[in-house]
């Protein structure tokens, strides 16, 4: 009973928190705020209805005391779909004033910011809801409207025909070179190159099969998720990195069809703050957003970090590697080993011989939604127990250097320890909840890894020192 009571209370708390975020209580909008906003934008309050949203229980139900329920819900939909909440509600830097015109044809939301500047957002409330929110503080004409039919299911399309896909941009015809489609899990995928050309998103493709999308003060790096390594996606915005794993975004962050890269439409919209409307009657999709000017500084990485990234990409890209070094299990002394690693994009096999004479074969295969792991000790057919902790054999993670992924997606504290004519040595402290880092030596001529040693622990990775590499 206590457990269920706790759940009920938690749900009530979430609902209350949600409602308090969505709607700022009008009691918080002082007369001074109202006066400043209305005077700067010549708003006659006699022609407008101010939101009365103090009745939180009614608001949570979708009722808006003082105005028509449908009108209130329409304002809120525009408020989120148009990116208004994302654009202005940051770090508490706002004091919003919600107003609906008495003819119910439009609404405005005024903001007084902490720097004493104001902004005004106007929302059209016509029945067809095709008009987007407009921003009085932007002062540009960069709004783009892309309309396209609802795509067909992937299974219904013949991609061998390379059919152009007709859309319109601001009323003019535009053809995608790749055809959008709907995946089996009901996600709409769009061709990255075509979509980016319309909205001015700069796209870079890299040898490690990652894609970099660049907008104003925003960089998104996406790596294949169908891989042995948990790479996922990173968003770099305003000097800060945010790392998302596969649980925060669709399982396949991008797919390749006829050598064209496709991204989930929802991911693009949420990341770059665009607005989408689905017209079920006419089976069409309308996307609105501002053309990106790419004003940002693209120097995301230092010269040393770029050198390390290139070394990581080279190491990941080869199919066969030989390594020698020492590993240490949880309760044992370090043991020297020689190992051969054979891998492809979705499988890896490791054969290791320890100085004690023991031999191990570790293999794993990445499938669409899981990873299959087998470890065979001493050539027998008896599997090592793979349950919690019991299966954390050192060779299970031998192929994964902490260099993989971390360098490309998280901040690092890089210190150059030494540099000679042929070698450069770094110590990298990884900035995360673990007090961890690693030492690495690179050949300056080939930029290949010559030495690698972990300092501290990495999730379930076992400490290891790799003293030589051949690849």
Tab-separated table of C-alpha atoms in Angstrom:
chain	number	residue	atom	x	y	z
A	1	UNK	CA	0.000	0.000	0.000
A	2	UNK	CA	2.819	2.411	0.869
A	3	UNK	CA	4.445	1.689	-2.480
A	4	UNK	CA	1.284	2.577	-4.432
A	5	UNK	CA	0.695	5.666	-2.306
A	6	UNK	CA	4.237	6.820	-3.118
A	7	UNK	CA	3.646	6.320	-6.848
A	8	UNK	CA	0.393	8.323	-6.724
A	9	UNK	CA	2.088	11.153	-4.871
A	10	UNK	CA	5.000	11.111	-7.326
A	11	UNK	CA	2.623	11.343	-10.301
A	12	UNK	CA	0.794	14.230	-8.685
A	13	UNK	CA	4.078	16.004	-8.065
A	14	UNK	CA	5.123	15.541	-11.707
A	15	UNK	CA	1.796	16.908	-12.944
A	16	UNK	CA	2.108	19.936	-10.694
A	17	UNK	CA	5.712	20.539	-11.760
A	18	UNK	CA	4.760	20.217	-15.431
A	19	UNK	CA	1.925	22.651	-15.128
A	20	UNK	CA	4.047	25.184	-13.290
A	21	UNK	CA	6.656	25.050	-16.069
A	22	UNK	CA	4.177	25.341	-18.912
A	23	UNK	CA	2.300	28.300	-17.474
A	24	UNK	CA	3.703	31.186	-15.504
A	25	UNK	CA	1.092	32.255	-12.965
A	26	UNK	CA	-0.305	35.681	-13.820
A	27	UNK	CA	0.321	36.720	-10.221
A	28	UNK	CA	4.036	36.695	-11.122
A	29	UNK	CA	3.506	39.208	-13.944
A	30	UNK	CA	3.674	42.563	-12.189
A	31	UNK	CA	1.979	45.741	-13.325
A	32	UNK	CA	5.407	47.138	-14.197
A	33	UNK	CA	6.075	44.200	-16.545
A	34	UNK	CA	2.683	44.591	-18.212
A	35	UNK	CA	3.177	48.338	-18.620
A	36	UNK	CA	6.646	47.993	-20.150
A	37	UNK	CA	5.645	45.304	-22.659
A	38	UNK	CA	2.369	46.917	-23.721
A	39	UNK	CA	3.917	50.357	-24.116
A	40	UNK	CA	6.900	49.178	-26.170
A	41	UNK	CA	4.680	47.214	-28.575
A	42	UNK	CA	1.661	49.580	-28.559
A	43	UNK	CA	-0.727	46.996	-27.136
A	44	UNK	CA	-4.131	48.275	-26.024
A	45	UNK	CA	-5.187	45.974	-23.177
A	46	UNK	CA	-8.842	46.854	-23.834
A	47	UNK	CA	-8.581	44.730	-27.011
A	48	UNK	CA	-6.986	41.705	-25.346
A	49	UNK	CA	-7.832	38.968	-22.835
A	50	UNK	CA	-5.124	38.153	-20.329
A	51	UNK	CA	-4.655	34.485	-19.491
A	52	UNK	CA	-6.148	33.584	-16.130
A	53	UNK	CA	-4.117	30.473	-15.318
A	54	UNK	CA	-4.065	30.542	-11.556
A	55	UNK	CA	-6.457	27.583	-11.432
A	56	UNK	CA	-3.757	24.909	-11.844
A	57	UNK	CA	-6.103	21.855	-11.587
A	58	UNK	CA	-8.185	23.179	-14.487
A	59	UNK	CA	-5.125	24.032	-16.552
A	60	UNK	CA	-3.754	20.497	-16.130
A	61	UNK	CA	-7.058	19.212	-17.535
A	62	UNK	CA	-6.653	21.466	-20.559
A	63	UNK	CA	-9.135	24.110	-19.399
A	64	UNK	CA	-8.201	27.799	-19.490
A	65	UNK	CA	-10.399	29.985	-17.286
A	66	UNK	CA	-11.257	33.196	-19.076
A	67	UNK	CA	-10.868	31.959	-22.666
A	68	UNK	CA	-12.257	29.249	-24.932
A	69	UNK	CA	-10.758	25.798	-24.261
A	70	UNK	CA	-9.891	25.165	-27.921
A	71	UNK	CA	-8.232	28.568	-28.216
A	72	UNK	CA	-6.181	27.959	-25.066
A	73	UNK	CA	-5.021	24.555	-26.260
A	74	UNK	CA	-4.131	26.009	-29.657
A	75	UNK	CA	-1.960	28.677	-28.035
A	76	UNK	CA	-0.144	26.070	-25.968
A	77	UNK	CA	0.470	23.819	-28.980
A	78	UNK	CA	1.952	26.740	-30.879
A	79	UNK	CA	3.904	27.721	-27.803
A	80	UNK	CA	5.812	24.421	-27.863
A	81	UNK	CA	5.702	23.385	-31.529
A	82	UNK	CA	6.938	26.797	-32.612
A	83	UNK	CA	9.952	26.578	-30.340
A	84	UNK	CA	8.870	29.565	-28.233
A	85	UNK	CA	9.430	27.814	-24.932
A	86	UNK	CA	12.875	26.635	-26.054
A	87	UNK	CA	13.813	30.059	-27.448
A	88	UNK	CA	13.019	32.141	-24.365
A	89	UNK	CA	12.578	30.023	-21.234
A	90	UNK	CA	16.189	29.506	-20.209
A	91	UNK	CA	17.755	29.947	-16.780
A	92	UNK	CA	14.657	31.736	-15.518
A	93	UNK	CA	15.477	34.709	-17.785
A	94	UNK	CA	11.893	35.664	-18.558
A	95	UNK	CA	8.691	37.188	-17.218
A	96	UNK	CA	5.958	36.166	-19.688
A	97	UNK	CA	2.657	37.902	-20.340
A	98	UNK	CA	0.043	35.796	-22.162
A	99	UNK	CA	-2.660	37.672	-24.109
A	100	UNK	CA	-5.389	36.522	-26.537
A	101	UNK	CA	-7.068	39.050	-28.825
A	102	UNK	CA	-10.798	39.444	-28.281
A	103	UNK	CA	-11.529	38.407	-31.877
A	104	UNK	CA	-9.726	35.098	-31.027
A	105	UNK	CA	-7.688	35.354	-34.225
A	106	UNK	CA	-4.291	35.706	-32.624
A	107	UNK	CA	-2.369	35.634	-29.357
A	108	UNK	CA	0.793	37.316	-28.163
A	109	UNK	CA	3.315	36.374	-25.503
A	110	UNK	CA	5.483	39.169	-24.192
A	111	UNK	CA	8.758	38.645	-22.336
A	112	UNK	CA	10.736	40.933	-20.070
A	113	UNK	CA	14.270	39.564	-19.682
A	114	UNK	CA	16.729	40.017	-16.847
A	115	UNK	CA	18.727	42.483	-18.991
A	116	UNK	CA	15.567	44.672	-19.146
A	117	UNK	CA	15.062	43.971	-22.852
A	118	UNK	CA	11.735	42.742	-24.168
A	119	UNK	CA	10.562	40.301	-26.826
A	120	UNK	CA	7.121	39.714	-28.306
A	121	UNK	CA	5.907	36.525	-29.951
A	122	UNK	CA	2.767	36.648	-32.092
A	123	UNK	CA	0.757	33.480	-32.762
A	124	UNK	CA	-1.910	33.192	-35.458
A	125	UNK	CA	-4.930	31.168	-34.284
A	126	UNK	CA	-6.741	30.561	-37.569
A	127	UNK	CA	-8.570	27.259	-37.926
A	128	UNK	CA	-6.101	25.775	-40.392
A	129	UNK	CA	-3.211	26.626	-38.054
A	130	UNK	CA	-0.756	27.032	-40.927
A	131	UNK	CA	0.696	30.362	-39.824
A	132	UNK	CA	3.762	30.023	-37.601
A	133	UNK	CA	4.690	32.062	-34.569
A	134	UNK	CA	6.625	35.218	-35.452
A	135	UNK	CA	9.234	36.927	-33.276
A	136	UNK	CA	9.253	40.693	-32.966
A	137	UNK	CA	12.854	40.742	-31.782
A	138	UNK	CA	14.355	38.762	-34.660
A	139	UNK	CA	13.974	41.347	-37.418
A	140	UNK	CA	14.857	38.907	-40.225
A	141	UNK	CA	13.053	37.360	-43.180
A	142	UNK	CA	14.819	34.004	-43.060
A	143	UNK	CA	11.708	31.914	-42.348
A	144	UNK	CA	11.517	28.833	-44.587
A	145	UNK	CA	8.444	26.634	-45.079
A	146	UNK	CA	9.063	23.150	-46.459
A	147	UNK	CA	6.004	21.093	-47.440
A	148	UNK	CA	6.107	17.451	-48.470
A	149	UNK	CA	3.772	14.449	-48.733
A	150	UNK	CA	3.752	11.979	-45.869
A	151	UNK	CA	6.439	9.418	-46.861
A	152	UNK	CA	5.679	5.800	-47.651
A	153	UNK	CA	6.874	2.866	-45.593
A	154	UNK	CA	10.424	1.723	-46.317
A	155	UNK	CA	9.137	-1.698	-47.419
A	156	UNK	CA	6.954	-0.089	-50.133
A	157	UNK	CA	9.763	1.807	-51.874
A	158	UNK	CA	12.125	0.724	-54.602
A	159	UNK	CA	15.314	2.647	-53.871
A	160	UNK	CA	17.044	1.164	-56.913
A	161	UNK	CA	15.089	3.621	-59.096
A	162	UNK	CA	16.672	6.722	-57.476
A	163	UNK	CA	13.344	8.558	-57.701
A	164	UNK	CA	13.338	12.283	-56.915
A	165	UNK	CA	10.939	13.311	-54.143
A	166	UNK	CA	8.901	16.466	-54.865
A	167	UNK	CA	8.532	19.064	-52.114
A	168	UNK	CA	7.949	22.814	-51.998
A	169	UNK	CA	10.045	25.474	-50.255
A	170	UNK	CA	8.241	28.796	-49.686
A	171	UNK	CA	5.788	27.779	-52.415
A	172	UNK	CA	8.418	26.884	-55.049
A	173	UNK	CA	9.074	23.330	-56.214
A	174	UNK	CA	12.076	21.570	-54.749
A	175	UNK	CA	13.202	17.982	-55.321
A	176	UNK	CA	14.965	15.767	-52.789
A	177	UNK	CA	17.524	13.507	-54.436
A	178	UNK	CA	16.677	10.845	-51.861
A	179	UNK	CA	13.164	9.746	-50.938
A	180	UNK	CA	12.070	10.031	-47.286
A	181	UNK	CA	10.517	6.932	-45.732
A	182	UNK	CA	8.817	5.631	-42.596
A	183	UNK	CA	10.701	2.883	-40.745
A	184	UNK	CA	9.190	-0.256	-39.230
A	185	UNK	CA	9.075	1.430	-35.811
A	186	UNK	CA	7.088	4.364	-37.292
A	187	UNK	CA	9.933	6.901	-37.453
A	188	UNK	CA	10.082	9.270	-40.430
A	189	UNK	CA	13.587	9.421	-41.967
A	190	UNK	CA	14.753	12.216	-44.263
A	191	UNK	CA	17.869	12.549	-46.446
A	192	UNK	CA	20.391	14.653	-44.558
A	193	UNK	CA	22.012	16.374	-47.525
A	194	UNK	CA	18.766	17.627	-49.105
A	195	UNK	CA	17.263	18.795	-45.842
A	196	UNK	CA	20.442	20.585	-44.808
A	197	UNK	CA	20.628	22.460	-48.125
A	198	UNK	CA	17.153	23.882	-47.589
A	199	UNK	CA	17.772	25.154	-44.055
A	200	UNK	CA	21.462	26.029	-44.370
A	201	UNK	CA	22.740	23.358	-41.985
A	202	UNK	CA	26.384	22.673	-42.755
A	203	UNK	CA	27.171	18.959	-43.043
A	204	UNK	CA	30.537	17.214	-42.826
A	205	UNK	CA	31.177	13.504	-43.328
A	206	UNK	CA	34.175	11.826	-41.737
A	207	UNK	CA	36.183	8.682	-42.330
A	208	UNK	CA	34.978	7.156	-39.080
A	209	UNK	CA	31.433	7.216	-40.569
A	210	UNK	CA	30.343	10.032	-38.290
A	211	UNK	CA	28.312	13.018	-39.471
A	212	UNK	CA	28.771	16.551	-38.145
A	213	UNK	CA	25.844	18.984	-38.468
A	214	UNK	CA	26.582	22.656	-37.792
A	215	UNK	CA	24.099	25.421	-37.122
A	216	UNK	CA	24.303	28.755	-35.342
A	217	UNK	CA	26.224	28.123	-32.105
A	218	UNK	CA	25.263	24.454	-32.351
A	219	UNK	CA	27.208	21.427	-33.503
A	220	UNK	CA	25.843	17.870	-33.540
A	221	UNK	CA	28.176	14.899	-34.037
A	222	UNK	CA	26.457	11.622	-34.864
A	223	UNK	CA	28.158	8.226	-35.097
A	224	UNK	CA	26.707	4.899	-36.220
A	225	UNK	CA	24.824	3.163	-33.446
A	226	UNK	CA	25.032	-0.214	-35.157
A	227	UNK	CA	28.548	-0.695	-33.881
A	228	UNK	CA	30.423	-2.477	-31.153
A	229	UNK	CA	30.954	0.775	-29.365
A	230	UNK	CA	28.408	2.968	-27.602
A	231	UNK	CA	28.987	6.169	-29.519
A	232	UNK	CA	25.595	7.810	-29.838
A	233	UNK	CA	25.317	11.542	-30.335
A	234	UNK	CA	26.859	14.656	-28.855
A	235	UNK	CA	25.481	18.195	-28.964
A	236	UNK	CA	27.988	21.050	-28.646
A	237	UNK	CA	26.225	24.314	-27.873
A	238	UNK	CA	27.487	27.593	-26.454
A	239	UNK	CA	30.802	26.066	-25.438
A	240	UNK	CA	29.298	23.064	-23.641
A	241	UNK	CA	29.076	19.399	-24.616
A	242	UNK	CA	26.006	17.263	-23.956
A	243	UNK	CA	26.384	13.530	-24.546
A	244	UNK	CA	23.352	11.355	-25.239
A	245	UNK	CA	23.344	7.594	-25.343
A	246	UNK	CA	21.024	5.326	-27.272
A	247	UNK	CA	18.284	5.595	-24.666
A	248	UNK	CA	17.679	9.286	-25.384
A	249	UNK	CA	17.340	9.025	-29.135
A	250	UNK	CA	16.025	6.470	-31.627
A	251	UNK	CA	18.073	3.304	-31.809
A	252	UNK	CA	19.344	4.056	-35.314
A	253	UNK	CA	20.508	7.659	-35.303
A	254	UNK	CA	21.189	7.495	-38.970
A	255	UNK	CA	20.943	4.911	-41.731
A	256	UNK	CA	22.513	4.601	-45.160
A	257	UNK	CA	20.397	3.919	-48.258
A	258	UNK	CA	22.072	3.994	-51.674
A	259	UNK	CA	25.036	5.777	-50.065
A	260	UNK	CA	22.730	8.555	-48.829
A	261	UNK	CA	22.567	9.300	-45.103
A	262	UNK	CA	19.135	9.557	-43.482
A	263	UNK	CA	18.229	11.012	-40.075
A	264	UNK	CA	15.002	10.744	-38.061
A	265	UNK	CA	12.859	13.815	-38.739
A	266	UNK	CA	12.030	14.219	-35.037
A	267	UNK	CA	15.720	14.389	-34.150
A	268	UNK	CA	16.371	17.188	-36.662
A	269	UNK	CA	13.336	19.186	-35.534
A	270	UNK	CA	14.061	18.927	-31.816
A	271	UNK	CA	17.763	19.643	-32.202
A	272	UNK	CA	17.496	22.681	-34.450
A	273	UNK	CA	14.275	24.092	-32.948
A	274	UNK	CA	12.000	23.684	-35.969
A	275	UNK	CA	8.225	23.384	-36.112
A	276	UNK	CA	6.318	20.537	-37.793
A	277	UNK	CA	2.614	20.151	-38.577
A	278	UNK	CA	0.957	16.980	-39.882
A	279	UNK	CA	-2.123	17.316	-42.084
A	280	UNK	CA	-3.833	13.923	-41.861
A	281	UNK	CA	-6.590	14.906	-44.292
A	282	UNK	CA	-4.218	15.890	-47.102
A	283	UNK	CA	-1.466	13.465	-46.040
A	284	UNK	CA	1.194	16.170	-45.919
A	285	UNK	CA	3.887	17.488	-43.588
A	286	UNK	CA	4.789	21.165	-43.156
A	287	UNK	CA	8.129	22.100	-41.571
A	288	UNK	CA	9.041	25.629	-40.568
A	289	UNK	CA	12.361	27.004	-39.437
A	290	UNK	CA	14.802	29.840	-39.941
A	291	UNK	CA	17.689	29.555	-42.368
A	292	UNK	CA	20.890	28.977	-40.420
A	293	UNK	CA	23.695	31.463	-40.983
A	294	UNK	CA	26.540	29.366	-39.513
A	295	UNK	CA	28.041	32.181	-37.496
A	296	UNK	CA	29.573	29.846	-34.950
A	297	UNK	CA	33.219	29.200	-34.300
A	298	UNK	CA	33.916	25.764	-35.733
A	299	UNK	CA	37.203	25.239	-33.882
A	300	UNK	CA	35.703	22.779	-31.429
A	301	UNK	CA	38.933	20.903	-30.712
A	302	UNK	CA	42.485	21.930	-29.937
A	303	UNK	CA	45.379	20.766	-32.132
A	304	UNK	CA	46.342	18.119	-29.562
A	305	UNK	CA	42.788	16.837	-29.294
A	306	UNK	CA	42.483	16.649	-33.090
A	307	UNK	CA	45.691	14.620	-33.172
A	308	UNK	CA	44.230	12.193	-30.629
A	309	UNK	CA	40.933	11.973	-32.501
A	310	UNK	CA	42.716	11.113	-35.729
A	311	UNK	CA	44.711	8.432	-33.910
A	312	UNK	CA	41.495	6.969	-32.476
A	313	UNK	CA	39.822	6.914	-35.900
A	314	UNK	CA	42.821	5.149	-37.448
A	315	UNK	CA	42.888	2.534	-34.672
A	316	UNK	CA	39.141	1.872	-34.918
A	317	UNK	CA	39.206	1.583	-38.693
A	318	UNK	CA	41.600	-1.341	-39.100
A	319	UNK	CA	40.340	-4.930	-39.211
A	320	UNK	CA	43.335	-6.608	-37.552
A	321	UNK	CA	45.434	-5.466	-34.608
A	322	UNK	CA	48.146	-7.178	-32.556
A	323	UNK	CA	48.807	-5.945	-29.037
A	324	UNK	CA	51.031	-6.934	-26.133
A	325	UNK	CA	50.724	-5.755	-22.584
A	326	UNK	CA	49.505	-6.415	-19.063
A	327	UNK	CA	46.025	-6.757	-17.662
A	328	UNK	CA	44.772	-6.957	-14.121
A	329	UNK	CA	41.520	-8.591	-13.063
A	330	UNK	CA	39.688	-7.408	-9.963
A	331	UNK	CA	41.615	-9.453	-7.407
A	332	UNK	CA	44.656	-10.746	-9.281
A	333	UNK	CA	48.175	-9.573	-9.961
A	334	UNK	CA	48.908	-8.154	-13.444
A	335	UNK	CA	49.437	-10.834	-16.105
A	336	UNK	CA	51.341	-10.290	-19.359
A	337	UNK	CA	49.576	-11.278	-22.586
A	338	UNK	CA	49.861	-11.254	-26.370
A	339	UNK	CA	46.646	-10.913	-28.356
A	340	UNK	CA	45.284	-10.747	-31.883
A	341	UNK	CA	42.097	-8.764	-32.520
A	342	UNK	CA	40.017	-9.319	-35.655
A	343	UNK	CA	36.958	-7.121	-36.131
A	344	UNK	CA	34.427	-5.707	-38.535
A	345	UNK	CA	31.775	-3.068	-38.006
A	346	UNK	CA	29.524	-5.420	-36.050
A	347	UNK	CA	31.731	-8.244	-34.746
A	348	UNK	CA	34.998	-8.767	-32.937
A	349	UNK	CA	37.105	-11.805	-32.020
A	350	UNK	CA	40.066	-11.707	-29.642
A	351	UNK	CA	42.602	-14.507	-29.173
A	352	UNK	CA	44.841	-13.971	-26.165
A	353	UNK	CA	47.723	-15.995	-24.713
A	354	UNK	CA	48.767	-15.230	-21.148
A	355	UNK	CA	52.262	-15.677	-19.777
A	356	UNK	CA	50.771	-18.291	-17.430
A	357	UNK	CA	50.005	-20.469	-20.457
A	358	UNK	CA	46.240	-19.930	-20.384
A	359	UNK	CA	44.559	-19.154	-23.684
A	360	UNK	CA	41.272	-17.332	-24.206
A	361	UNK	CA	39.001	-16.610	-27.142
A	362	UNK	CA	36.535	-13.774	-26.660
A	363	UNK	CA	33.958	-12.972	-29.331
A	364	UNK	CA	30.987	-10.651	-29.544
A	365	UNK	CA	28.506	-9.641	-32.193
A	366	UNK	CA	26.368	-6.513	-32.281
A	367	UNK	CA	22.859	-7.216	-33.555
A	368	UNK	CA	20.044	-4.744	-34.178
A	369	UNK	CA	19.100	-4.292	-30.544
A	370	UNK	CA	21.523	-6.312	-28.448
A	371	UNK	CA	25.079	-7.493	-28.077
A	372	UNK	CA	25.867	-11.207	-27.995
A	373	UNK	CA	28.991	-12.083	-26.016
A	374	UNK	CA	30.844	-15.380	-25.623
A	375	UNK	CA	34.107	-16.054	-23.800
A	376	UNK	CA	35.738	-19.463	-24.119
A	377	UNK	CA	38.575	-20.234	-21.674
A	378	UNK	CA	41.334	-22.670	-22.588
A	379	UNK	CA	39.703	-23.663	-25.851
A	380	UNK	CA	36.834	-25.516	-24.153
A	381	UNK	CA	33.152	-25.099	-24.958
A	382	UNK	CA	32.268	-24.037	-21.418
A	383	UNK	CA	31.249	-20.389	-21.293
A	384	UNK	CA	32.391	-18.038	-18.570
A	385	UNK	CA	29.456	-16.842	-16.432
A	386	UNK	CA	28.330	-13.543	-17.976
A	387	UNK	CA	26.055	-12.373	-15.162
A	388	UNK	CA	26.749	-9.235	-13.126
A	389	UNK	CA	30.516	-8.905	-12.441
A	390	UNK	CA	31.115	-12.619	-12.942
A	391	UNK	CA	31.588	-12.221	-16.666
A	392	UNK	CA	33.797	-9.147	-16.638
A	393	UNK	CA	36.771	-10.918	-18.135
A	394	UNK	CA	39.621	-8.557	-19.054
A	395	UNK	CA	39.662	-9.649	-22.685
A	396	UNK	CA	35.999	-8.827	-23.141
A	397	UNK	CA	36.971	-5.137	-23.427
A	398	UNK	CA	40.471	-5.548	-24.788
A	399	UNK	CA	39.622	-4.027	-28.161
A	400	UNK	CA	38.043	-0.926	-26.640
A	401	UNK	CA	40.528	1.741	-25.748
A	402	UNK	CA	39.014	4.484	-23.649
A	403	UNK	CA	40.340	6.636	-26.473
A	404	UNK	CA	37.400	5.348	-28.492
A	405	UNK	CA	34.401	7.653	-28.280
A	406	UNK	CA	35.486	9.700	-25.273
A	407	UNK	CA	37.892	11.879	-27.247
A	408	UNK	CA	35.313	12.776	-29.815
A	409	UNK	CA	32.405	13.424	-27.523
A	410	UNK	CA	33.490	14.697	-24.109
A	411	UNK	CA	35.717	17.360	-22.704
A	412	UNK	CA	39.189	16.256	-21.735
A	413	UNK	CA	41.956	17.798	-19.715
A	414	UNK	CA	44.941	17.151	-22.014
A	415	UNK	CA	48.504	17.539	-20.809
A	416	UNK	CA	51.481	16.993	-23.093
A	417	UNK	CA	53.964	15.074	-20.941
A	418	UNK	CA	56.899	14.897	-23.348
A	419	UNK	CA	57.802	15.218	-27.006
A	420	UNK	CA	60.787	13.911	-28.950
A	421	UNK	CA	61.662	13.723	-32.611
A	422	UNK	CA	59.552	10.582	-33.108
A	423	UNK	CA	57.126	10.370	-30.157
A	424	UNK	CA	54.676	12.580	-28.313
A	425	UNK	CA	53.234	11.525	-24.947
A	426	UNK	CA	49.992	12.771	-23.395
A	427	UNK	CA	48.195	12.346	-20.128
A	428	UNK	CA	44.434	12.780	-20.531
A	429	UNK	CA	42.213	13.203	-17.499
A	430	UNK	CA	38.636	12.420	-18.436
A	431	UNK	CA	36.135	14.827	-16.928
A	432	UNK	CA	33.352	12.604	-15.624
A	433	UNK	CA	32.153	11.164	-12.361
A	434	UNK	CA	35.114	8.776	-12.245
A	435	UNK	CA	38.592	9.939	-11.275
A	436	UNK	CA	40.119	8.406	-14.373
A	437	UNK	CA	42.453	9.092	-17.243
A	438	UNK	CA	45.027	7.460	-19.466
A	439	UNK	CA	48.557	7.799	-20.755
A	440	UNK	CA	49.164	7.494	-24.476
A	441	UNK	CA	52.156	7.744	-26.813
A	442	UNK	CA	51.796	8.495	-30.522
A	443	UNK	CA	54.246	8.137	-33.371
A	444	UNK	CA	54.547	11.690	-34.711
A	445	UNK	CA	55.234	10.531	-38.268
A	446	UNK	CA	52.367	8.034	-38.612
A	447	UNK	CA	50.132	9.268	-35.758
A	448	UNK	CA	49.685	5.643	-34.705
A	449	UNK	CA	49.280	4.565	-31.091
A	450	UNK	CA	52.488	3.116	-29.627
A	451	UNK	CA	51.592	2.824	-25.925
A	452	UNK	CA	48.409	3.022	-23.874
A	453	UNK	CA	47.751	2.738	-20.138
A	454	UNK	CA	44.566	3.277	-18.158
A	455	UNK	CA	44.683	5.163	-14.881
A	456	UNK	CA	41.741	4.401	-12.598
A	457	UNK	CA	38.564	2.503	-13.496
A	458	UNK	CA	36.162	2.878	-16.411
A	459	UNK	CA	32.709	1.539	-15.723
A	460	UNK	CA	33.299	-2.217	-16.162
A	461	UNK	CA	36.590	-1.942	-18.052
A	462	UNK	CA	39.532	-3.654	-16.408
A	463	UNK	CA	42.788	-1.710	-15.957
A	464	UNK	CA	45.206	-2.506	-18.753
A	465	UNK	CA	48.571	-1.437	-20.117
A	466	UNK	CA	49.214	-2.005	-23.818
A	467	UNK	CA	52.935	-1.776	-24.455
A	468	UNK	CA	53.016	-2.406	-28.209
A	469	UNK	CA	50.669	-2.133	-31.190
A	470	UNK	CA	50.903	-3.553	-34.704
A	471	UNK	CA	48.289	-2.370	-37.213
